[in-house]
Coordinates of C-alpha atoms (C1' of nucleotides) in Angstrom, one line a residue:
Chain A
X1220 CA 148.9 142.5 97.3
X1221 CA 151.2 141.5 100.4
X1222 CA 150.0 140.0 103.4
X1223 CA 148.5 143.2 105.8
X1224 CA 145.7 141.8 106.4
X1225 CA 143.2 138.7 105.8
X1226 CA 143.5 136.9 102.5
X1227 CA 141.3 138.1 100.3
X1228 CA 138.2 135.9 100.3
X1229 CA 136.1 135.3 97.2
X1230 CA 132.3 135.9 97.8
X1231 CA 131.2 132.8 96.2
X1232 CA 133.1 130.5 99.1
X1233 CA 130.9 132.7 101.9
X1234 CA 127.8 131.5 100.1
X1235 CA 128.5 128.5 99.5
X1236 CA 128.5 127.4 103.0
X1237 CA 129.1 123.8 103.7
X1238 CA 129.4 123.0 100.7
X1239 CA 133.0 120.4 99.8
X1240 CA 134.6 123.1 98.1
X1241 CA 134.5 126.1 100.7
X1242 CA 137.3 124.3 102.3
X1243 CA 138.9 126.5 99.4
X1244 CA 139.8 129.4 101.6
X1245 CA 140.8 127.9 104.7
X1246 CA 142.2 124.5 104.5
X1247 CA 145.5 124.4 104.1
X1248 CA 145.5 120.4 102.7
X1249 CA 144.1 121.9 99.4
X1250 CA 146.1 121.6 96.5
X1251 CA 145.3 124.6 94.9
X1252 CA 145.8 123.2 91.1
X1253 CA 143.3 120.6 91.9
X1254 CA 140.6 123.2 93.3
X1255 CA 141.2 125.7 90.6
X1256 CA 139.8 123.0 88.4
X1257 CA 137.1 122.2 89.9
X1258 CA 135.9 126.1 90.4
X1259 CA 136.3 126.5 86.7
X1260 CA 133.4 124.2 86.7
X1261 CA 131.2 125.5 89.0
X1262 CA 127.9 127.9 88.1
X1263 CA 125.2 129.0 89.9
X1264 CA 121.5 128.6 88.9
X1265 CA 118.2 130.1 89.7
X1266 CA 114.8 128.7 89.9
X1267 CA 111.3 130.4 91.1
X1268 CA 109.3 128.7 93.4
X1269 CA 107.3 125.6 92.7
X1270 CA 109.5 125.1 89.6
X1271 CA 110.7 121.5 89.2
X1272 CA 114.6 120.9 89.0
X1273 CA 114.4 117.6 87.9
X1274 CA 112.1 114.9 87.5
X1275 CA 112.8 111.5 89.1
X1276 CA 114.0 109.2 86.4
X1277 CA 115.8 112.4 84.5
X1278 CA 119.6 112.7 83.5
X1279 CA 121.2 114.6 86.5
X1280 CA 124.8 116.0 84.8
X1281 CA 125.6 118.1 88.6
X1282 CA 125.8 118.2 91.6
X1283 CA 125.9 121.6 94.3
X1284 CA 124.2 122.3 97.2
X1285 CA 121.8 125.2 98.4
X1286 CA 122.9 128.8 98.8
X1287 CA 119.1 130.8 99.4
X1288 CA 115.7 129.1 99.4
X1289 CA 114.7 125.7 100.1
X1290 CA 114.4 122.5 97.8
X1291 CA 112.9 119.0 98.3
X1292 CA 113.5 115.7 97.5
X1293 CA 110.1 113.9 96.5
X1294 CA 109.2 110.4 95.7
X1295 CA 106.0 109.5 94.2
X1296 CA 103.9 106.3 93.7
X1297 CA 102.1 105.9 90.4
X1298 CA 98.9 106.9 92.0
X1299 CA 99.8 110.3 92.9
X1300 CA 100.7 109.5 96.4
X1301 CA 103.8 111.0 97.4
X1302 CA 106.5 111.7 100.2
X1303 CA 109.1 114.3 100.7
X1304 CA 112.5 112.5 101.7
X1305 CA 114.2 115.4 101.7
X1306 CA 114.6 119.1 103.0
X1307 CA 117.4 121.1 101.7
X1308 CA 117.8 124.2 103.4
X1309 CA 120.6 126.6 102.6
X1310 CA 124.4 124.6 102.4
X1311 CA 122.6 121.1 101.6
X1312 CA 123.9 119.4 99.1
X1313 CA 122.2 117.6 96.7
X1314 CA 123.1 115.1 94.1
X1315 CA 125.1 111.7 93.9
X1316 CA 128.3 111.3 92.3
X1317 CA 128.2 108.1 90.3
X1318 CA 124.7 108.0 89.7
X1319 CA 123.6 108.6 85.8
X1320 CA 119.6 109.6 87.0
X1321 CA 117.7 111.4 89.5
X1322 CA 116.0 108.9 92.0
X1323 CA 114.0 111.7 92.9
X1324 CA 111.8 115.1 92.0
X1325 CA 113.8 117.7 93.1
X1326 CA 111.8 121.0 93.4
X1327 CA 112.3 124.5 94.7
X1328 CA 109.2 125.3 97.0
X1329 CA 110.6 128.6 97.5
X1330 CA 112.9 130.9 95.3
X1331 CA 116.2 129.4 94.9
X1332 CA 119.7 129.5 94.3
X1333 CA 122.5 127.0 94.2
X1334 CA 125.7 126.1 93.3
X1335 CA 126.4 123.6 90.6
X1336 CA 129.4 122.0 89.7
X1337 CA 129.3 119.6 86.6
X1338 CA 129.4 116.0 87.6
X1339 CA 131.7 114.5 85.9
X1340 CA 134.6 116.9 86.6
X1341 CA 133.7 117.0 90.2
X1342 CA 134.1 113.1 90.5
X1343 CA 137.2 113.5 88.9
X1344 CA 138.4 115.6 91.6
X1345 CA 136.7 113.7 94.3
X1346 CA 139.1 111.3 93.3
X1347 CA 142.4 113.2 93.1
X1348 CA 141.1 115.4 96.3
X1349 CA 140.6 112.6 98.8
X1350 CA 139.4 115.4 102.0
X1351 CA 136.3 116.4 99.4
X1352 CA 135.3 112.9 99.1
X1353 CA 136.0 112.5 102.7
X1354 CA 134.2 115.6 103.5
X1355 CA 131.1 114.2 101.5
X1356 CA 131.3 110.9 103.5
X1357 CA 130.7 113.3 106.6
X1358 CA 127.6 115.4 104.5
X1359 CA 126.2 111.7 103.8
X1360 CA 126.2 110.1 107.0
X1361 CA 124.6 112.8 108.8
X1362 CA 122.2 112.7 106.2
X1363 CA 121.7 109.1 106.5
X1364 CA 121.3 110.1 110.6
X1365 CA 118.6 112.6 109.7
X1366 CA 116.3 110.1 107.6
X1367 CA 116.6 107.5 110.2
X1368 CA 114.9 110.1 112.7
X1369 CA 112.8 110.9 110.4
X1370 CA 111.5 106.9 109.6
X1371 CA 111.1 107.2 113.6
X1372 CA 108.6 109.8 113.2
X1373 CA 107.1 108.4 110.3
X1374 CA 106.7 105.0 111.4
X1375 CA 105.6 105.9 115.2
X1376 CA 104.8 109.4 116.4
X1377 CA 101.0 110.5 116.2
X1378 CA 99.8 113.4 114.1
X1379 CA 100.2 115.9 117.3
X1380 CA 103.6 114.8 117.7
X1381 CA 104.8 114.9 114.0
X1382 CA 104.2 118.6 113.5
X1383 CA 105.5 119.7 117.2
X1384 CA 108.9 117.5 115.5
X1385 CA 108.6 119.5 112.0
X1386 CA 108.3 122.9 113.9
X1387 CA 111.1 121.9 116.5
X1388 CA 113.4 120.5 113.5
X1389 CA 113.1 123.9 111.5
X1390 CA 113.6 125.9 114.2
X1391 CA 117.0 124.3 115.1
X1392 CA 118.1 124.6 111.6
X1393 CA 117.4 127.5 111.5
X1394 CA 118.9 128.9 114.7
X1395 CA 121.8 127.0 114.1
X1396 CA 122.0 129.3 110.6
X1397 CA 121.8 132.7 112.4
X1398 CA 122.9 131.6 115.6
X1399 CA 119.7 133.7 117.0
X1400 CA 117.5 132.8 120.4
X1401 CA 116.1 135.5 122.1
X1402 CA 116.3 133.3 125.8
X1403 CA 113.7 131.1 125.4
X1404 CA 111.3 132.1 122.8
X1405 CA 111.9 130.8 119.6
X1406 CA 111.0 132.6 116.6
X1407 CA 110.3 130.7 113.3
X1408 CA 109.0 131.1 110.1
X1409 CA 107.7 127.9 108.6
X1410 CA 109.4 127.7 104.7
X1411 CA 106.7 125.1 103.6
X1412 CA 102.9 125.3 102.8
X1413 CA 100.5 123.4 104.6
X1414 CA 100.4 120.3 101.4
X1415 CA 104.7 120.3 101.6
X1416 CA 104.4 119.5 105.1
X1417 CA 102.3 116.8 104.3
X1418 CA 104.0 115.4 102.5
X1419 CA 107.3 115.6 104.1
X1420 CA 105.2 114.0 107.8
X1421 CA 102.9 111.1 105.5
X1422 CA 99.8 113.2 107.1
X1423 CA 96.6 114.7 104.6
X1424 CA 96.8 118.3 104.8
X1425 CA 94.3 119.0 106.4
X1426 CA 95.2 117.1 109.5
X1427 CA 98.4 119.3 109.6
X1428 CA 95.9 122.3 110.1
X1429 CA 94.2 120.8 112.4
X1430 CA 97.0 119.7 114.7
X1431 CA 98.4 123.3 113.7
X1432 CA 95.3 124.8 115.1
X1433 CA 95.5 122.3 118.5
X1434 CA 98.7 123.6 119.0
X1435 CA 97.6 126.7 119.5
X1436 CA 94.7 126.3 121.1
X1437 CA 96.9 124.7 123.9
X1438 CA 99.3 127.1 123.7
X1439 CA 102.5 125.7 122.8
X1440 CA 103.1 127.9 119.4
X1441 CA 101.8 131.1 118.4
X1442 CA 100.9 131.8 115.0
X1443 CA 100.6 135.4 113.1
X1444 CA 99.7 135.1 109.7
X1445 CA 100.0 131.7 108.3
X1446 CA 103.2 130.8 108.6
X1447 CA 105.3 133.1 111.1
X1448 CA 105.2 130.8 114.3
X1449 CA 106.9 132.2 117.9
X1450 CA 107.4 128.8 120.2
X1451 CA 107.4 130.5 123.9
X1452 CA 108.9 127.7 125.4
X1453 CA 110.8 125.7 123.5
X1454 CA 111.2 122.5 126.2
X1455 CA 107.7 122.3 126.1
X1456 CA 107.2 122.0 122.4
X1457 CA 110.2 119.3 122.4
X1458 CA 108.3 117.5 124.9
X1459 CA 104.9 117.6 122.8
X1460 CA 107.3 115.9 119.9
X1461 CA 107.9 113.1 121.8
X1462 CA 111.6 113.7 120.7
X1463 CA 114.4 111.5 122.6
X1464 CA 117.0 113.1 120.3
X1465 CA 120.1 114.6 121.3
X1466 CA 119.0 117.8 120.1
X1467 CA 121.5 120.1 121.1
X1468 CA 119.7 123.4 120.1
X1469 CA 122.4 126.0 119.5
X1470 CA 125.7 124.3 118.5
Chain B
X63 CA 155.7 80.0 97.3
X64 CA 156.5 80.4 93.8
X65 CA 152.9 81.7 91.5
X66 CA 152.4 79.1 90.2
X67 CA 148.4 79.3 90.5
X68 CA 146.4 82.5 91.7
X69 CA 147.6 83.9 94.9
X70 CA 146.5 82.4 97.9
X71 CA 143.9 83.9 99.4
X72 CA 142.7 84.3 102.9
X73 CA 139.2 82.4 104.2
X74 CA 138.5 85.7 105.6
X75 CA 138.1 87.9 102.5
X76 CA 135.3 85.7 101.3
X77 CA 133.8 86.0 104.5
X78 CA 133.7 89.6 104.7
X79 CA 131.2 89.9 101.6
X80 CA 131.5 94.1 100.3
X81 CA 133.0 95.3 103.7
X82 CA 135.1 97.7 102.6
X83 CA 138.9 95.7 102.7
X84 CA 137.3 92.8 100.8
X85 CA 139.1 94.7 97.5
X86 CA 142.8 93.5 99.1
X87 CA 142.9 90.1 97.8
X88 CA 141.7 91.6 94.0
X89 CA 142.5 95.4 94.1
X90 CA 145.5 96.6 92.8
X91 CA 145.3 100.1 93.8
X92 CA 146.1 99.2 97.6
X93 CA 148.7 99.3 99.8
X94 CA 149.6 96.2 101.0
X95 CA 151.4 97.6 104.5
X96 CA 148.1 99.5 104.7
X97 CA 145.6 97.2 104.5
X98 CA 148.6 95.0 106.3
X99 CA 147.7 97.2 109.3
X100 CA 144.3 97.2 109.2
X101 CA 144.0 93.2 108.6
X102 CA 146.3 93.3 112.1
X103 CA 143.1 94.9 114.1
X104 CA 140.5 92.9 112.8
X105 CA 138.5 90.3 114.5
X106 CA 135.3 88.2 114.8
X107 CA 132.7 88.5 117.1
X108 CA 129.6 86.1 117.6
X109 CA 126.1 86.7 119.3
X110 CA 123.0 84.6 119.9
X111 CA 119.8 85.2 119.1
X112 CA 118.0 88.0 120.3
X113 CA 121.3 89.4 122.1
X114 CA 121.8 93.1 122.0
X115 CA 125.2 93.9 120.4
X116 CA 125.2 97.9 121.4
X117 CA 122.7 99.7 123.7
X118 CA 121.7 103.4 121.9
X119 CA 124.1 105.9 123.5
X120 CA 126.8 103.4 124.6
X121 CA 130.3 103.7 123.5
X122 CA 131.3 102.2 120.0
X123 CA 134.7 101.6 119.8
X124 CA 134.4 99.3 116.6
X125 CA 132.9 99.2 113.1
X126 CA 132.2 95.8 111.1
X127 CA 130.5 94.1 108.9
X128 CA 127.7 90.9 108.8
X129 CA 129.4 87.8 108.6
X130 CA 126.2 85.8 108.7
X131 CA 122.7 86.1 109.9
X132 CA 121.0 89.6 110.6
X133 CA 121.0 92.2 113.0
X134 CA 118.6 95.6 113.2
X135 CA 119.0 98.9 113.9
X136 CA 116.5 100.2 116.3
X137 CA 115.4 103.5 117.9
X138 CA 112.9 103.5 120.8
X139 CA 111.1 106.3 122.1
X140 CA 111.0 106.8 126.0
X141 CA 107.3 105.0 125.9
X142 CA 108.4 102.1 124.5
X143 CA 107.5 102.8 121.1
X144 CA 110.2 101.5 118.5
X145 CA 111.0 101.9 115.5
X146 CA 113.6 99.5 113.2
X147 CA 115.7 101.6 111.2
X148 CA 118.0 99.5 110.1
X149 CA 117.9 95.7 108.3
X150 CA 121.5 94.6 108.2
X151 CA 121.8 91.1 105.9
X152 CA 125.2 89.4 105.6
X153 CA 127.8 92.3 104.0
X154 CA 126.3 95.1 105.5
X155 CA 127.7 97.6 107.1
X156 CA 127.9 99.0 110.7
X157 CA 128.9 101.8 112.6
X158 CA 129.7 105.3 112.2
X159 CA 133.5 106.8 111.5
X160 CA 133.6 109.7 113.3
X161 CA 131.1 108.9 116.1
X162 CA 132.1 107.7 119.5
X163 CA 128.6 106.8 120.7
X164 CA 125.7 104.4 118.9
X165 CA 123.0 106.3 118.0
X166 CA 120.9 103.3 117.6
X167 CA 120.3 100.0 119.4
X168 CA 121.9 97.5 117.3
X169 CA 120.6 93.9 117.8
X170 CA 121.2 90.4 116.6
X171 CA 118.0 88.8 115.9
X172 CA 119.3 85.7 114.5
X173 CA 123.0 84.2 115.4
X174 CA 125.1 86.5 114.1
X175 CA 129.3 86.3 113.6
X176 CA 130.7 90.2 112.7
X177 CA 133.7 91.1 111.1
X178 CA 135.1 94.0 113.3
X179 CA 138.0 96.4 113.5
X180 CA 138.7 98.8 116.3
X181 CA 137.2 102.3 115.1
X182 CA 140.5 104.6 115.8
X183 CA 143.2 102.4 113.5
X184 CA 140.2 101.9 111.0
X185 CA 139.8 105.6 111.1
X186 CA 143.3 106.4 110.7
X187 CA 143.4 103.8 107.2
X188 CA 140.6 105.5 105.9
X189 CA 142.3 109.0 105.7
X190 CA 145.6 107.2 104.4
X191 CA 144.1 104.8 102.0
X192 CA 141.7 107.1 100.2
X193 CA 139.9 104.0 98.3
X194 CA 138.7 102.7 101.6
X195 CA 136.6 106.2 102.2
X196 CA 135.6 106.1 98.2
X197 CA 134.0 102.4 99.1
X198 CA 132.7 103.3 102.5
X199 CA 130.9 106.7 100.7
X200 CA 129.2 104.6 98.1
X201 CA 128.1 102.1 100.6
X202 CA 126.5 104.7 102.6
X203 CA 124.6 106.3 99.9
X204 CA 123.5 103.1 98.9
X205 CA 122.4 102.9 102.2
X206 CA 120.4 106.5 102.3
X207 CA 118.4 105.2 99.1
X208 CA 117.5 102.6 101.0
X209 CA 116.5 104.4 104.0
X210 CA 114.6 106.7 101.8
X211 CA 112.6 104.0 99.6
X212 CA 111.6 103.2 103.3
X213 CA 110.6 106.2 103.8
X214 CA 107.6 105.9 101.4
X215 CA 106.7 102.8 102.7
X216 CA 106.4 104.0 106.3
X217 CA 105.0 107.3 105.1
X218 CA 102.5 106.8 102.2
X219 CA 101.9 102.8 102.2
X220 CA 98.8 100.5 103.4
X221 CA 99.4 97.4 105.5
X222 CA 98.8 95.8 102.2
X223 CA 101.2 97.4 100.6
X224 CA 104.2 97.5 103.8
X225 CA 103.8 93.8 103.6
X226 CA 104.5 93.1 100.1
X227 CA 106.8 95.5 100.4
X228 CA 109.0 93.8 102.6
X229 CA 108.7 90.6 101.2
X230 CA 109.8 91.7 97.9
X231 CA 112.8 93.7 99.2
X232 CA 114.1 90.4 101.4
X233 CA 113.4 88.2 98.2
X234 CA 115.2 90.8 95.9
X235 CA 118.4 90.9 98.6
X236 CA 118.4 86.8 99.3
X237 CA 118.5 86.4 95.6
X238 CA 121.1 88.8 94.5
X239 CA 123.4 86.7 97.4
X240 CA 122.4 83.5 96.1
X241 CA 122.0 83.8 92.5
X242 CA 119.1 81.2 93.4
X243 CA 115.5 81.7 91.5
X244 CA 113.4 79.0 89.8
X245 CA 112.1 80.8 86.8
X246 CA 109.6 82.7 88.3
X247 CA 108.9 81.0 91.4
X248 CA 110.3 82.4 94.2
X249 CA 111.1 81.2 97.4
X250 CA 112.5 83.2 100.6
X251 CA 112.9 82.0 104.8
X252 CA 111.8 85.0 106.3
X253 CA 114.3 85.6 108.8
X254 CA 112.2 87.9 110.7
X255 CA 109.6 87.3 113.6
X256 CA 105.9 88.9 113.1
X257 CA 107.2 91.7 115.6
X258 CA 110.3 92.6 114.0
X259 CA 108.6 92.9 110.5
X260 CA 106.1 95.5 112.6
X261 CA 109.1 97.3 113.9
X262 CA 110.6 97.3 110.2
X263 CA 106.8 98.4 109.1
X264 CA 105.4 100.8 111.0
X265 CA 102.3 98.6 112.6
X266 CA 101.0 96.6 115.2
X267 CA 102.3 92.0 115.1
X268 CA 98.5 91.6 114.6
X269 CA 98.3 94.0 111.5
X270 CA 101.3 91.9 109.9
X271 CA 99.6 88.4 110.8
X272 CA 96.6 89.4 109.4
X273 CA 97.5 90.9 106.2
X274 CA 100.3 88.2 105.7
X275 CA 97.0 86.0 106.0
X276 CA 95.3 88.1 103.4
X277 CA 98.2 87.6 101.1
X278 CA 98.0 84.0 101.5
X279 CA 94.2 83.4 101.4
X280 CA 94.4 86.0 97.8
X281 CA 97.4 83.5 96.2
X282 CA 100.2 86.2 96.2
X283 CA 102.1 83.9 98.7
X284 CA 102.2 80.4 99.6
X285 CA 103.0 79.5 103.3
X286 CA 104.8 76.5 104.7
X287 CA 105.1 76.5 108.7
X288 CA 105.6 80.6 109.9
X289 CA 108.5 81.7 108.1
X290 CA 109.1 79.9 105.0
X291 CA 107.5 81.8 101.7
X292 CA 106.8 80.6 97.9
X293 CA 105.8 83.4 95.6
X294 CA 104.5 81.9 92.5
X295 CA 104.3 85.1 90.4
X296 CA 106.9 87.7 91.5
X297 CA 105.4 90.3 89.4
X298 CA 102.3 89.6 91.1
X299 CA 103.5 90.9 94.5
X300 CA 105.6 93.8 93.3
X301 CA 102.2 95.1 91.9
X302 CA 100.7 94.4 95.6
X303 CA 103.6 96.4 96.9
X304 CA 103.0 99.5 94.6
X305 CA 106.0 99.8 94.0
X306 CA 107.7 101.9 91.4
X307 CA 111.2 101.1 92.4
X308 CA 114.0 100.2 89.9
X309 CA 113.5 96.6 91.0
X310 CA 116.3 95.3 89.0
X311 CA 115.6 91.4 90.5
X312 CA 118.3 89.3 89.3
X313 CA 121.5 91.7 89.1
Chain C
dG56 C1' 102.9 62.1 128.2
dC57 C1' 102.1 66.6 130.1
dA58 C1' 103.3 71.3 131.2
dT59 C1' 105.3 75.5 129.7
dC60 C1' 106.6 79.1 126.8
dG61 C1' 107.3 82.0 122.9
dG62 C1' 105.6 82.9 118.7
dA63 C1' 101.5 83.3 115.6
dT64 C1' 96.6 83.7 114.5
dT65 C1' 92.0 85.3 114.8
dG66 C1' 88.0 87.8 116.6
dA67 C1' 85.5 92.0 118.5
dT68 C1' 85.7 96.6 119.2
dC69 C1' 87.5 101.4 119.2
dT70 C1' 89.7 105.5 117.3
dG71 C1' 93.1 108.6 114.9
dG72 C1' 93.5 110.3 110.9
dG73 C1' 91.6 110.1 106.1
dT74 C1' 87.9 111.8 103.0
dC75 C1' 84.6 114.8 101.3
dA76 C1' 82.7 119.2 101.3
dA77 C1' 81.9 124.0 102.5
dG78 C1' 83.7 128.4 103.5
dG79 C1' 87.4 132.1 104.7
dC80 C1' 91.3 135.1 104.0
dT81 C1' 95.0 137.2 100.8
dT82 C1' 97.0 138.4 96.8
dT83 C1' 96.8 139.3 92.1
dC84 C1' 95.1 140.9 88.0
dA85 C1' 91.6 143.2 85.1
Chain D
dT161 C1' 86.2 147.2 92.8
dG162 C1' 85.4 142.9 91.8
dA163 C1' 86.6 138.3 90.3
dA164 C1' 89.6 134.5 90.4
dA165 C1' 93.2 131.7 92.3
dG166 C1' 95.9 130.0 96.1
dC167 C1' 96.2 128.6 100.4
dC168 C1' 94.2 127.6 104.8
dT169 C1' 90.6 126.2 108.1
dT170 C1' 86.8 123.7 109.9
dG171 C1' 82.9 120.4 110.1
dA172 C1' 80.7 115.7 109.4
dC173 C1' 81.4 111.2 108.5
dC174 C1' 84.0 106.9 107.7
dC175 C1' 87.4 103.3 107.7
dA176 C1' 92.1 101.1 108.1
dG177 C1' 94.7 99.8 111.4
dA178 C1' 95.2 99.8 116.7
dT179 C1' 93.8 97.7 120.9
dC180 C1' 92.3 94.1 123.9
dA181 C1' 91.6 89.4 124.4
dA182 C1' 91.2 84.5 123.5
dT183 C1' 93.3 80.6 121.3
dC184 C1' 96.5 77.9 118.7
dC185 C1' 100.7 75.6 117.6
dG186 C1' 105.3 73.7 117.8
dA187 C1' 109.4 73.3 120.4
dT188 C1' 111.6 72.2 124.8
dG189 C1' 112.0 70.3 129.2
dC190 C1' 110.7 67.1 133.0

DNA sequence: GCATCGGATTGATCTGGGTCAAGGCTTTCA
DNA sequence: TGAAAGCCTTGACCCAGATCAATCCGATGC
């Protein structure tokens, strides 16, 4: 095994995009001891769609992040009401180190895979590993960034201008995941059913179909099917959302 | 300067409540010539009332902590709509590692004094004192809890409800700083005007006046000039707030 | 003592989005 | 091939909270 060409790359660090531990195969800081540890620990899981991770309140022994599929974090109120405050799309993470329970539902609304690690282990190394923590403080705050938009939108933008925001958000996401535009038109299939949007933009669901519907009445998103949406000009769905954010849209 | 008592410790660790070089004075995992540096770019800033510490987009070449009184974090939409995202009481955090610009506008809206250090020599601690990060990481998911428990409020909660809400939380945070509460009885200064409680809600100054009125005239709260609040049952108003949250009052 | 000003309150009215209800379109399964 | 189940759409109506407007109250200044 000498050096001709590229290190040979384990699979499992492709997948597991941003995840604190891809760092593995291309950041020279690791001590290799430590990270060897800590991929003894890790596993991957499976779940089918609609299937309930864990319940808020539950024992939460990992943490990992998203390879395929989407998952959600979910709070809800005693009378059934509830609200999504969080997406996880593929390389999210999800769990909190130092934290015994779930504060939230976490559910897979579509077939999903991710990557564990077992908690405790992984705090360990967090410790010993100061870039993984350091990398987690980065994962954090931009999650802490992304809520914060999204209390603007809950707290302030109209019906109209929270699904023009949902649409323009997924579609960012997900062209900054295959780094695909054709000029202008923006392709986008919506991962969520009408109720999960709902919930994730405090609306009923029916409203979402309604404004759905408006949208394409006036013609600022296409629809075929149900849920496969083409945007022909992106600028003026931004513009519908009311957005002021910085939203570079391809990185 | 023999020990001959505890080691003398500076006014301005007290101060600085849970910002994260408090631990110097009691932590014996730092390093002194560290923290030595750090303590060397530290200063205090004061602001009046109502002054504007950092316009949204403006260069941040600091990070800190509340001293005493409160400032907000606030977006704004190009209409004028806005949006608080932020409550900062006294040992809160501010301000982004990593990020040269605010992505907020952050405001005093009491007198406030800060606790500050210039961002780039508090950057470079944080890589060499790995603690420092550790802290900062926890304080920042505590933080993203927070922002999401607001998420429900703003997303899925009545007037009623937002109200209570807020109440409850500033009661819950005043108490846990001044170990203060009368057997049941509780008593907070609202250190909020009626429009920055709508900002932090999600309504209209009217909505809050009224329902703060309906609260009052129903005997969840008494009322002594605008700001100052007696809640003779706290369980009372937790059950107006719908709120399933941990709660844990007294820590 | 009077005027001014920045909150705060209260009333009258309007409306965006919730609620309730009736279908419609696919997919699945028998 | 038909029935059931999920998901989505659309209509009719209603109400919580927004909007517009008048007033109040306490502090500050002359």
């Amino acid at each position: 095994m000498q050096k001709t060409t590229a290190a040979p790359v384990k699979f499992t660090h492709v997948q597991c995009g941003s995840c604190p531990i891809r760092h593995r195969a291309v950041c020279a800081r690791c001590d290799t001891d430590e990270l060897e540890r800590l991929e003894e620990t890790k596993y991957y899981r499976s779940f089918e769609a609609g299937q309930t991770i864990v319940w808020s309140g539950d024992r939460m022994d990992f943490v990992g992040s998203v390879v395929s599929g989407i998952a959600t974090l979910t709070q809800t109120m005693e009378d059934g009401r509830r609200q999504m405050v969080g997406l996880l799309l593929p390389s999210d993470f999800v769990g909190r180190p130092g934290r015994e329970t779930a504060a939230y539902d976490v559910v897979a609304t579509t077939d999903l895979v991710m990557c564990c690690f077992r908690k405790k282990p992984f705090e360990t190394i967090m410790l010993d590993t100061p870039h993984v923590g350091q990398r987690l403080l980065e994962m954090t705050l931009d999650e802490l960034d992304a809520a914060r938009e999204w209390m603007l939108l809950l707290g302030r933008k109209t019906a109209r201008e929270k699904i023009a925001s949902l649409i323009a958000i997924i579609a960012r996401r997900d062209a900054s995941l295959k780094l695909q535009s054709s000029e202008g038109r923006v392709v986008v299939d919506l991962p969520l059913t009408r109720e999960a949007m709902s919930e994730y933009l405090g609306l009923t669901l029916e409203t979402v179909s309604r404004q759905i519907s408006a949208l394409k009445r006036d013609g600022i998103i296409e629809i075929e099917g149900k849920r496969h949406i083409t945007i022909p000009d992106f600028d003026l769905l931004i513009e519908e959302a009311g957005d002021d954010s910085d939203g570079g849209f391809l990185v």
